[in-house]
Amino acid sequence: MTMGTRFFQWKNDAQKNDAISEAAQIIRAGGLVGIPTETVYGLGANGLNGEAVKHIFEAKGRPQDNPLILHIASVDWLERYCEDVPELAYLLAEKFWPGPLTMILRRKNIVPDVTTGGLNTVGIRFPDHSITLEIISKADVPIAAPSANTSGRPSCTTAADVLEDMNGKIEGIVDGGPCRVGVESTIIDLTVTPPRLLRPGGLPLESLQEICGDIEIDQAVTRQLKDGETAKAPGMKYRHYAPKAPVTVVTGDAQKAAAYIRAHLAPTGGVICFDEFVPMFEGHALESLGSAFDQAEQARRVFDALRFFDSTDVSEIWAQCPDSAGLGLAVANRLKKAAGFHVIDADEEERA
Ligand code: TXA
Ligand code: MG
C-alpha cells in the first residue's frame, strides 16, 4: 500500500509546535512517523498498539522475530513497562539518560508480543532529542522505533535518508536535523550477570564499565555467527548496513592499511578512508570518515559513507577501520557488518 508521506519542517516555534502535535496525533492514531534521535532516525509507532507495531515490520521489510526498542520520555516510565528493574538500571539511567544507551530488562505484559518479538524482555531507551521527547510526551505512549532504514540498508542519519527509504510507506517524517551521534545506541542486557554488551554504539563500552564493572561481550559483536549460533540481540545476526557492492575492511595501523588498499584496489573500486589518506586514492569514488583521530566524526559519517556508494557504480568498496577503543568499537562493528566480516589485518599481512 502506498500513501502520501507528510514531511514536517518548520521556520518558527509555532510551526514546530504544530509539527510536534501532528506527529504525536499520528502516533496516537496508530500511524507511523520517522522521528529524529541523537543516534539515528527511528521509525516510530505506539509501542503498546500491536497493530501499529506490525506496520513497522511491513514498512521496513523486517523479520518479525527482531524485537523493537521502546522509547520513553522519563525515567519513571521504566516501571510501567518493566518488571524487577535492578538498582544498576537506575544508576545507568541517572548517569547516561537521556542518551545513546538501551537497556534490556524484564518486560511487563502490557508490552505486546509483536513489540518484543515474543521475548520476555524489552529494550528501553530515553533518547536525547528534544523534538522526539516532546512527541513522546504529547502522545503519552512509549514509541517503539527501530532505525528508520529499509531492513538491510545503512541506518538513516538525516530526514532526507528516511524519505529515500520510506516515502509512500509511512504517514510522516519529522525533520529534526542531522543526527549528532550517528551510530545507534549501545545495548546492554541487564537481565544477566554480569551484564552483557549486545551491540556497541554511541555510548562507549568504557563508560559503561566504569559503572558496571565486568561486562561480557556478546560474540555477535566481534564476529560473524555460524549457522545455528544465536545472537542475544536477534538483529545482530542479520546481514546489515550493506551497500550493493561488496565491502572489504582493512584493520591495523592506518598507514599500512591505506597502503594495502592502494595496492589491491581495482580501477573501478571505491574507498572509505580517513582524511589523512584521501590523496592516495585520487580518481576513485571516495568517502572520508574524517580524521583518523576524531572518532566522534567517524561515527557521524560512517552510515552516510556506506549509503553514498549505492548512488555510484563501484565494483567493490575498501574501508579503513578505526581500532576498538571508545566509539571506534561501534564504528568498526558497523563497517565489519557491512563487509559481512570480510576483514583483512594490514599488520598481519605485512608480517606474512
Ligand atoms: O539508537 C538506536 O537504538 C535506534 C534509535 C532509533 O533509537 N534504534 C535502533 O533500533 O537501532 P533497531 O531496531 O534498528 O535495533 C535494535 C536492536 C536489534 O538488533 C534488536 O534485535 C535488539 O536491538 N533488541 C531489541 N529488543 C531486544 C531484546 N528484548 N532483547 C535483545 N535484543 C533486543
Ligand atoms: Mg537497525
PDB file of C-alpha atoms and ligand atoms in Angstrom, residues 40 60 62 66 146-149 153 155 184 199 240-241, ligand 2:
ATOM      1  CA  VAL A  40      19.955   7.696  14.063  1.00  0.00           C
ATOM      2  CA  LYS A  60      10.919  -1.839   6.835  1.00  0.00           C
ATOM      3  CA  ARG A  62      11.947  -6.507   8.817  1.00  0.00           C
ATOM      4  CA  ASN A  66      13.577  -8.964  15.556  1.00  0.00           C
ATOM      5  CA  PRO A 146      13.747   0.590  15.050  1.00  0.00           C
ATOM      6  CA  SER A 147      16.200   2.519  12.897  1.00  0.00           C
ATOM      7  CA  ALA A 148      14.234   4.083  10.009  1.00  0.00           C
ATOM      8  CA  ASN A 149      16.151   2.408   7.148  1.00  0.00           C
ATOM      9  CA  ARG A 153      20.378  -0.893   4.344  1.00  0.00           C
ATOM     10  CA  SER A 155      20.768   3.437   9.030  1.00  0.00           C
ATOM     11  CA  GLU A 184      22.801   3.561  17.063  1.00  0.00           C
ATOM     12  CA  ARG A 199      25.608  -4.041  20.491  1.00  0.00           C
ATOM     13  CA  HIS A 240      23.339  -5.320   7.808  1.00  0.00           C
ATOM     14  CA  TYR A 241      24.251  -1.868   6.633  1.00  0.00           C
TER      15      TYR A 241
HETATM   16 MG    MG B   2      18.579  -1.058  12.760  1.00  0.00          MG
END
